[in-house]
mmCIF file of N, CA and C in Angstrom:
data_model
loop_
_atom_site.group_PDB
_atom_site.id
_atom_site.type_symbol
_atom_site.label_atom_id
_atom_site.label_comp_id
_atom_site.label_asym_id
_atom_site.label_seq_id
_atom_site.Cartn_x
_atom_site.Cartn_y
_atom_site.Cartn_z
ATOM 1 N N GLN M 1 0.821 -1.213 0.000
ATOM 2 C CA GLN M 1 0.000 0.000 0.000
ATOM 3 C C GLN M 1 0.848 1.252 0.000
ATOM 4 N N GLY M 2 2.116 1.096 0.306
ATOM 5 C CA GLY M 2 2.929 2.290 0.399
ATOM 6 C C GLY M 2 2.638 3.011 1.688
ATOM 7 N N GLY M 3 3.378 4.032 1.953
ATOM 8 C CA GLY M 3 3.180 4.735 3.205
ATOM 9 C C GLY M 3 3.082 6.224 3.006
ATOM 10 N N VAL M 4 1.967 6.793 3.407
ATOM 11 C CA VAL M 4 1.793 8.237 3.365
ATOM 12 C C VAL M 4 1.353 8.679 4.749
ATOM 13 N N SER M 5 2.119 9.571 5.356
ATOM 14 C CA SER M 5 1.690 10.151 6.627
ATOM 15 C C SER M 5 0.983 11.466 6.330
ATOM 16 N N VAL M 6 0.041 11.836 7.179
ATOM 17 C CA VAL M 6 -0.767 13.027 6.921
ATOM 18 C C VAL M 6 -0.872 13.880 8.182
ATOM 19 N N ASN M 7 -1.108 15.173 7.970
ATOM 20 C CA ASN M 7 -1.342 16.107 9.063
ATOM 21 C C ASN M 7 -2.686 16.777 8.805
ATOM 22 N N CYS M 8 -3.640 16.506 9.684
ATOM 23 C CA CYS M 8 -4.997 17.036 9.523
ATOM 24 C C CYS M 8 -5.266 18.059 10.621
ATOM 25 N N GLY M 9 -5.126 19.322 10.289
ATOM 26 C CA GLY M 9 -5.431 20.380 11.246
ATOM 27 C C GLY M 9 -4.624 20.285 12.523
ATOM 28 N N GLY M 10 -3.385 19.808 12.423
ATOM 29 C CA GLY M 10 -2.520 19.707 13.587
ATOM 30 C C GLY M 10 -2.468 18.325 14.210
ATOM 31 N N THR M 11 -3.327 17.410 13.755
ATOM 32 C CA THR M 11 -3.259 16.025 14.224
ATOM 33 C C THR M 11 -2.467 15.215 13.210
ATOM 34 N N TYR M 12 -1.405 14.570 13.682
ATOM 35 C CA TYR M 12 -0.514 13.821 12.808
ATOM 36 C C TYR M 12 -0.886 12.341 12.819
ATOM 37 N N TYR M 13 -0.955 11.763 11.625
ATOM 38 C CA TYR M 13 -1.206 10.330 11.475
ATOM 39 C C TYR M 13 -0.041 9.714 10.718
ATOM 40 N N SER M 14 0.529 8.662 11.287
ATOM 41 C CA SER M 14 1.623 7.960 10.614
ATOM 42 C C SER M 14 1.072 7.163 9.433
ATOM 43 N N SER M 15 1.982 6.739 8.557
ATOM 44 C CA SER M 15 1.541 5.913 7.428
ATOM 45 C C SER M 15 0.904 4.621 7.928
ATOM 46 N N THR M 16 1.373 4.097 9.065
ATOM 47 C CA THR M 16 0.775 2.894 9.646
ATOM 48 C C THR M 16 -0.675 3.150 10.037
ATOM 49 N N GLN M 17 -0.946 4.303 10.650
ATOM 50 C CA GLN M 17 -2.314 4.634 11.063
ATOM 51 C C GLN M 17 -3.212 4.873 9.853
ATOM 52 N N VAL M 18 -2.665 5.497 8.814
ATOM 53 C CA VAL M 18 -3.434 5.721 7.585
ATOM 54 C C VAL M 18 -3.774 4.382 6.938
ATOM 55 N N ASN M 19 -2.783 3.492 6.841
ATOM 56 C CA ASN M 19 -3.035 2.176 6.243
ATOM 57 C C ASN M 19 -4.016 1.363 7.079
ATOM 58 N N ARG M 20 -3.941 1.487 8.408
ATOM 59 C CA ARG M 20 -4.874 0.765 9.273
ATOM 60 C C ARG M 20 -6.308 1.212 8.983
ATOM 61 N N ALA M 21 -6.505 2.508 8.799
ATOM 62 C CA ALA M 21 -7.849 3.009 8.499
ATOM 63 C C ALA M 21 -8.368 2.405 7.196
ATOM 64 N N ILE M 22 -7.521 2.362 6.175
ATOM 65 C CA ILE M 22 -7.943 1.781 4.897
ATOM 66 C C ILE M 22 -8.227 0.290 5.063
ATOM 67 N N ASN M 23 -7.379 -0.406 5.807
ATOM 68 C CA ASN M 23 -7.599 -1.841 6.024
ATOM 69 C C ASN M 23 -8.879 -2.100 6.810
ATOM 70 N N ASN M 24 -9.145 -1.289 7.839
ATOM 71 C CA ASN M 24 -10.398 -1.420 8.588
ATOM 72 C C ASN M 24 -11.587 -1.184 7.666
ATOM 73 N N ALA M 25 -11.474 -0.185 6.803
ATOM 74 C CA ALA M 25 -12.560 0.123 5.876
ATOM 75 C C ALA M 25 -12.806 -1.042 4.923
ATOM 76 N N LYS M 26 -11.724 -1.572 4.348
ATOM 77 C CA LYS M 26 -11.857 -2.649 3.367
ATOM 78 C C LYS M 26 -12.349 -3.941 3.994
ATOM 79 N N SER M 27 -12.069 -4.145 5.273
ATOM 80 C CA SER M 27 -12.463 -5.396 5.933
ATOM 81 C C SER M 27 -13.980 -5.539 6.016
ATOM 82 N N GLY M 28 -14.682 -4.413 6.074
ATOM 83 C CA GLY M 28 -16.136 -4.441 6.186
ATOM 84 C C GLY M 28 -16.638 -4.794 7.567
ATOM 85 N N GLN M 29 -15.745 -5.075 8.515
ATOM 86 C CA GLN M 29 -16.201 -5.544 9.823
ATOM 87 C C GLN M 29 -16.780 -4.436 10.691
ATOM 88 N N TYR M 30 -16.590 -3.179 10.278
ATOM 89 C CA TYR M 30 -17.146 -2.065 11.051
ATOM 90 C C TYR M 30 -18.242 -1.339 10.275
ATOM 91 N N SER M 31 -18.831 -2.030 9.298
ATOM 92 C CA SER M 31 -19.823 -1.384 8.433
ATOM 93 C C SER M 31 -21.054 -0.927 9.201
ATOM 94 N N SER M 32 -21.299 -1.503 10.386
ATOM 95 C CA SER M 32 -22.445 -1.062 11.188
ATOM 96 C C SER M 32 -22.282 0.382 11.660
ATOM 97 N N THR M 33 -21.060 0.926 11.573
ATOM 98 C CA THR M 33 -20.815 2.313 11.968
ATOM 99 C C THR M 33 -21.291 3.298 10.909
ATOM 100 N N GLY M 34 -21.616 2.789 9.717
ATOM 101 C CA GLY M 34 -21.962 3.665 8.604
ATOM 102 C C GLY M 34 -20.763 4.007 7.737
ATOM 103 N N TYR M 35 -19.591 3.510 8.112
ATOM 104 C CA TYR M 35 -18.372 3.726 7.323
ATOM 105 C C TYR M 35 -17.829 2.378 6.875
ATOM 106 N N PRO M 36 -17.158 2.300 5.741
ATOM 107 C CA PRO M 36 -16.863 3.441 4.875
ATOM 108 C C PRO M 36 -18.097 3.863 4.091
ATOM 109 N N HIS M 37 -18.081 5.090 3.623
ATOM 110 C CA HIS M 37 -19.118 5.467 2.681
ATOM 111 C C HIS M 37 -18.543 6.285 1.537
ATOM 112 N N THR M 38 -19.350 6.405 0.505
ATOM 113 C CA THR M 38 -18.920 7.091 -0.707
ATOM 114 C C THR M 38 -18.561 8.531 -0.394
ATOM 115 N N TYR M 39 -17.443 8.965 -0.932
ATOM 116 C CA TYR M 39 -17.048 10.374 -0.836
ATOM 117 C C TYR M 39 -17.207 10.985 -2.218
ATOM 118 N N ASN M 40 -18.100 11.961 -2.322
ATOM 119 C CA ASN M 40 -18.441 12.534 -3.622
ATOM 120 C C ASN M 40 -17.529 13.671 -4.058
ATOM 121 N N ASN M 41 -16.646 14.126 -3.169
ATOM 122 C CA ASN M 41 -15.695 15.190 -3.491
ATOM 123 C C ASN M 41 -16.386 16.440 -4.018
ATOM 124 N N TYR M 42 -17.422 16.865 -3.313
ATOM 125 C CA TYR M 42 -18.111 18.103 -3.686
ATOM 126 C C TYR M 42 -17.163 19.297 -3.642
ATOM 127 N N GLU M 43 -16.110 19.205 -2.829
ATOM 128 C CA GLU M 43 -15.157 20.308 -2.716
ATOM 129 C C GLU M 43 -14.226 20.409 -3.922
ATOM 130 N N GLY M 44 -14.153 19.336 -4.700
ATOM 131 C CA GLY M 44 -13.329 19.357 -5.908
ATOM 132 C C GLY M 44 -11.836 19.222 -5.656
ATOM 133 N N PHE M 45 -11.440 18.482 -4.625
ATOM 134 C CA PHE M 45 -10.021 18.286 -4.339
ATOM 135 C C PHE M 45 -9.361 17.462 -5.445
ATOM 136 N N ASP M 46 -8.088 17.727 -5.672
ATOM 137 C CA ASP M 46 -7.324 17.000 -6.684
ATOM 138 C C ASP M 46 -6.559 15.865 -6.016
ATOM 139 N N PHE M 47 -7.023 14.646 -6.210
ATOM 140 C CA PHE M 47 -6.361 13.465 -5.656
ATOM 141 C C PHE M 47 -5.572 12.706 -6.725
ATOM 142 N N SER M 48 -5.418 13.308 -7.918
ATOM 143 C CA SER M 48 -4.898 12.566 -9.070
ATOM 144 C C SER M 48 -3.447 12.127 -8.905
ATOM 145 N N ASP M 49 -2.700 12.728 -7.971
ATOM 146 C CA ASP M 49 -1.332 12.266 -7.734
ATOM 147 C C ASP M 49 -1.323 10.844 -7.185
ATOM 148 N N TYR M 50 -2.415 10.447 -6.548
ATOM 149 C CA TYR M 50 -2.461 9.152 -5.871
ATOM 150 C C TYR M 50 -3.448 8.175 -6.492
ATOM 151 N N CYS M 51 -4.583 8.657 -6.958
ATOM 152 C CA CYS M 51 -5.588 7.745 -7.507
ATOM 153 C C CYS M 51 -6.614 8.518 -8.321
ATOM 154 N N ASP M 52 -7.478 7.784 -8.992
ATOM 155 C CA ASP M 52 -8.495 8.380 -9.851
ATOM 156 C C ASP M 52 -9.916 8.185 -9.337
ATOM 157 N N GLY M 53 -10.086 7.440 -8.245
ATOM 158 C CA GLY M 53 -11.431 7.187 -7.744
ATOM 159 C C GLY M 53 -12.058 6.002 -8.458
ATOM 160 N N PRO M 54 -13.290 5.646 -8.162
ATOM 161 C CA PRO M 54 -14.226 6.312 -7.234
ATOM 162 C C PRO M 54 -13.738 6.270 -5.786
ATOM 163 N N TYR M 55 -14.204 7.241 -5.014
ATOM 164 C CA TYR M 55 -13.680 7.453 -3.672
ATOM 165 C C TYR M 55 -14.605 6.930 -2.582
ATOM 166 N N LYS M 56 -13.981 6.444 -1.526
ATOM 167 C CA LYS M 56 -14.686 6.181 -0.270
ATOM 168 C C LYS M 56 -13.918 6.882 0.836
ATOM 169 N N GLU M 57 -14.596 7.142 1.947
ATOM 170 C CA GLU M 57 -13.943 7.781 3.087
ATOM 171 C C GLU M 57 -14.137 6.929 4.326
ATOM 172 N N TYR M 58 -13.163 7.061 5.241
ATOM 173 C CA TYR M 58 -13.203 6.324 6.497
ATOM 174 C C TYR M 58 -12.510 7.172 7.552
ATOM 175 N N PRO M 59 -13.031 7.151 8.781
ATOM 176 C CA PRO M 59 -12.433 7.997 9.825
ATOM 177 C C PRO M 59 -10.979 7.626 10.129
ATOM 178 N N LEU M 60 -10.173 8.654 10.349
ATOM 179 C CA LEU M 60 -8.799 8.480 10.812
ATOM 180 C C LEU M 60 -8.768 8.646 12.317
ATOM 181 N N LYS M 61 -8.120 7.730 12.990
ATOM 182 C CA LYS M 61 -7.961 7.790 14.446
ATOM 183 C C LYS M 61 -6.514 7.468 14.798
ATOM 184 N N THR M 62 -6.032 8.052 15.900
ATOM 185 C CA THR M 62 -4.657 7.793 16.325
ATOM 186 C C THR M 62 -4.538 6.529 17.166
ATOM 187 N N SER M 63 -5.643 5.967 17.614
ATOM 188 C CA SER M 63 -5.591 4.776 18.470
ATOM 189 C C SER M 63 -5.010 3.587 17.707
ATOM 190 N N SER M 64 -4.471 2.633 18.449
ATOM 191 C CA SER M 64 -3.782 1.506 17.816
ATOM 192 C C SER M 64 -4.716 0.648 16.973
ATOM 193 N N SER M 65 -5.993 0.603 17.344
ATOM 194 C CA SER M 65 -6.941 -0.208 16.573
ATOM 195 C C SER M 65 -7.597 0.583 15.446
ATOM 196 N N GLY M 66 -7.387 1.900 15.406
ATOM 197 C CA GLY M 66 -8.060 2.718 14.412
ATOM 198 C C GLY M 66 -9.530 2.884 14.760
ATOM 199 N N TYR M 67 -10.315 3.386 13.818
ATOM 200 C CA TYR M 67 -11.736 3.625 14.064
ATOM 201 C C TYR M 67 -12.503 2.315 14.018
ATOM 202 N N THR M 68 -13.217 2.015 15.109
ATOM 203 C CA THR M 68 -14.022 0.792 15.164
ATOM 204 C C THR M 68 -15.451 1.079 15.594
ATOM 205 N N GLY M 69 -15.806 2.362 15.729
ATOM 206 C CA GLY M 69 -17.159 2.731 16.120
ATOM 207 C C GLY M 69 -17.150 3.977 16.974
ATOM 208 N N GLY M 70 -18.343 4.472 17.284
ATOM 209 C CA GLY M 70 -18.448 5.689 18.076
ATOM 210 C C GLY M 70 -18.281 6.923 17.216
ATOM 211 N N SER M 71 -17.909 8.022 17.838
ATOM 212 C CA SER M 71 -17.756 9.279 17.108
ATOM 213 C C SER M 71 -16.640 9.165 16.079
ATOM 214 N N PRO M 72 -16.917 9.556 14.831
ATOM 215 C CA PRO M 72 -15.880 9.446 13.811
ATOM 216 C C PRO M 72 -14.818 10.541 13.901
ATOM 217 N N GLY M 73 -15.080 11.596 14.681
ATOM 218 C CA GLY M 73 -14.118 12.681 14.743
ATOM 219 C C GLY M 73 -14.110 13.500 13.466
ATOM 220 N N ALA M 74 -13.082 14.317 13.292
ATOM 221 C CA ALA M 74 -13.057 15.293 12.200
ATOM 222 C C ALA M 74 -12.316 14.821 10.958
ATOM 223 N N ASP M 75 -11.479 13.799 11.091
ATOM 224 C CA ASP M 75 -10.521 13.476 10.032
ATOM 225 C C ASP M 75 -10.899 12.203 9.283
ATOM 226 N N ARG M 76 -10.621 12.209 7.971
ATOM 227 C CA ARG M 76 -10.960 11.064 7.123
ATOM 228 C C ARG M 76 -9.809 10.744 6.180
ATOM 229 N N VAL M 77 -9.638 9.467 5.926
ATOM 230 C CA VAL M 77 -8.803 9.054 4.812
ATOM 231 C C VAL M 77 -9.730 8.831 3.622
ATOM 232 N N VAL M 78 -9.278 9.213 2.438
ATOM 233 C CA VAL M 78 -10.019 8.971 1.206
ATOM 234 C C VAL M 78 -9.216 7.947 0.412
ATOM 235 N N TYR M 79 -9.905 6.905 -0.052
ATOM 236 C CA TYR M 79 -9.206 5.850 -0.786
ATOM 237 C C TYR M 79 -10.027 5.420 -1.995
ATOM 238 N N ASP M 80 -9.358 4.748 -2.921
ATOM 239 C CA ASP M 80 -9.991 4.255 -4.143
ATOM 240 C C ASP M 80 -10.826 3.029 -3.790
ATOM 241 N N SER M 81 -12.122 3.097 -4.048
ATOM 242 C CA SER M 81 -13.004 2.003 -3.630
ATOM 243 C C SER M 81 -12.786 0.739 -4.452
ATOM 244 N N ASN M 82 -12.105 0.834 -5.583
ATOM 245 C CA ASN M 82 -11.841 -0.364 -6.383
ATOM 246 C C ASN M 82 -10.704 -1.195 -5.809
ATOM 247 N N ASP M 83 -9.609 -0.541 -5.422
ATOM 248 C CA ASP M 83 -8.425 -1.310 -5.018
ATOM 249 C C ASP M 83 -7.844 -0.904 -3.668
ATOM 250 N N GLY M 84 -8.453 0.063 -2.987
ATOM 251 C CA GLY M 84 -7.982 0.432 -1.660
ATOM 252 C C GLY M 84 -6.778 1.349 -1.645
ATOM 253 N N THR M 85 -6.417 1.899 -2.795
ATOM 254 C CA THR M 85 -5.274 2.807 -2.863
ATOM 255 C C THR M 85 -5.565 4.096 -2.107
ATOM 256 N N PHE M 86 -4.572 4.585 -1.362
ATOM 257 C CA PHE M 86 -4.678 5.888 -0.706
ATOM 258 C C PHE M 86 -4.886 6.965 -1.763
ATOM 259 N N CYS M 87 -5.870 7.843 -1.528
ATOM 260 C CA CYS M 87 -6.112 8.969 -2.433
ATOM 261 C C CYS M 87 -5.755 10.295 -1.776
ATOM 262 N N GLY M 88 -6.079 10.422 -0.490
ATOM 263 C CA GLY M 88 -5.832 11.672 0.201
ATOM 264 C C GLY M 88 -6.419 11.628 1.592
ATOM 265 N N ALA M 89 -6.369 12.767 2.262
ATOM 266 C CA ALA M 89 -6.946 12.882 3.596
ATOM 267 C C ALA M 89 -7.603 14.248 3.711
ATOM 268 N N ILE M 90 -8.725 14.277 4.420
ATOM 269 C CA ILE M 90 -9.525 15.490 4.546
ATOM 270 C C ILE M 90 -9.968 15.643 5.998
ATOM 271 N N THR M 91 -10.306 16.871 6.373
ATOM 272 C CA THR M 91 -10.711 17.125 7.750
ATOM 273 C C THR M 91 -11.783 18.205 7.804
ATOM 274 N N HIS M 92 -12.636 18.096 8.823
ATOM 275 C CA HIS M 92 -13.594 19.167 9.096
ATOM 276 C C HIS M 92 -12.920 20.316 9.846
ATOM 277 N N THR M 93 -11.751 20.067 10.449
ATOM 278 C CA THR M 93 -11.052 21.088 11.230
ATOM 279 C C THR M 93 -10.657 22.253 10.333
ATOM 280 N N GLY M 94 -11.122 23.446 10.669
ATOM 281 C CA GLY M 94 -10.792 24.624 9.882
ATOM 282 C C GLY M 94 -11.703 24.858 8.699
ATOM 283 N N ALA M 95 -12.693 23.990 8.511
ATOM 284 C CA ALA M 95 -13.653 24.159 7.416
ATOM 285 C C ALA M 95 -14.956 24.703 7.980
ATOM 286 N N SER M 96 -15.711 25.389 7.148
ATOM 287 C CA SER M 96 -16.986 25.930 7.616
ATOM 288 C C SER M 96 -18.068 24.872 7.518
ATOM 289 N N GLY M 97 -18.965 24.886 8.486
ATOM 290 C CA GLY M 97 -20.100 23.967 8.465
ATOM 291 C C GLY M 97 -19.649 22.522 8.424
ATOM 292 N N ASN M 98 -20.265 21.756 7.536
ATOM 293 C CA ASN M 98 -19.959 20.332 7.422
ATOM 294 C C ASN M 98 -18.995 20.061 6.267
ATOM 295 N N ASN M 99 -18.320 21.119 5.799
ATOM 296 C CA ASN M 99 -17.399 20.972 4.679
ATOM 297 C C ASN M 99 -16.074 20.372 5.133
ATOM 298 N N PHE M 100 -15.251 20.037 4.167
ATOM 299 C CA PHE M 100 -13.918 19.510 4.430
ATOM 300 C C PHE M 100 -12.862 20.450 3.862
ATOM 301 N N VAL M 101 -11.678 20.412 4.438
ATOM 302 C CA VAL M 101 -10.482 20.968 3.817
ATOM 303 C C VAL M 101 -9.479 19.824 3.709
ATOM 304 N N GLN M 102 -8.540 19.978 2.785
ATOM 305 C CA GLN M 102 -7.570 18.916 2.576
ATOM 306 C C GLN M 102 -6.516 18.938 3.680
ATOM 307 N N CYS M 103 -6.116 17.763 4.113
ATOM 308 C CA CYS M 103 -4.994 17.646 5.045
ATOM 309 C C CYS M 103 -3.699 17.793 4.247
ATOM 310 N N SER M 104 -2.596 17.974 4.945
ATOM 311 C CA SER M 104 -1.311 18.038 4.248
ATOM 312 C C SER M 104 -0.641 16.671 4.301
ATOM 313 N N TYR M 105 -0.012 16.299 3.185
ATOM 314 C CA TYR M 105 0.678 15.007 3.081
ATOM 315 C C TYR M 105 1.643 15.055 1.924
#
């Protein structure tokens, strides 16, 4: 999967944590949480350096197990729903309303 670390509004996620989120999403074992779900990219972010989509999103968490339920928090990994490739990371932190801004990576 390669390794990309991201910084979402001051919260740092290692490449291991990013990959764990994608693996949790692909496993389907946490689907009762409502994630992963389709990310429509209404904001028009450019993820083409990493993938072409279609996109899904899954919460990013710093815990060792990653997101397994409860509050999803502000940060998301975006990945290619066909093959699980990392596409990018987005956060509600610093965005207005329910919008997203891109994390740095």
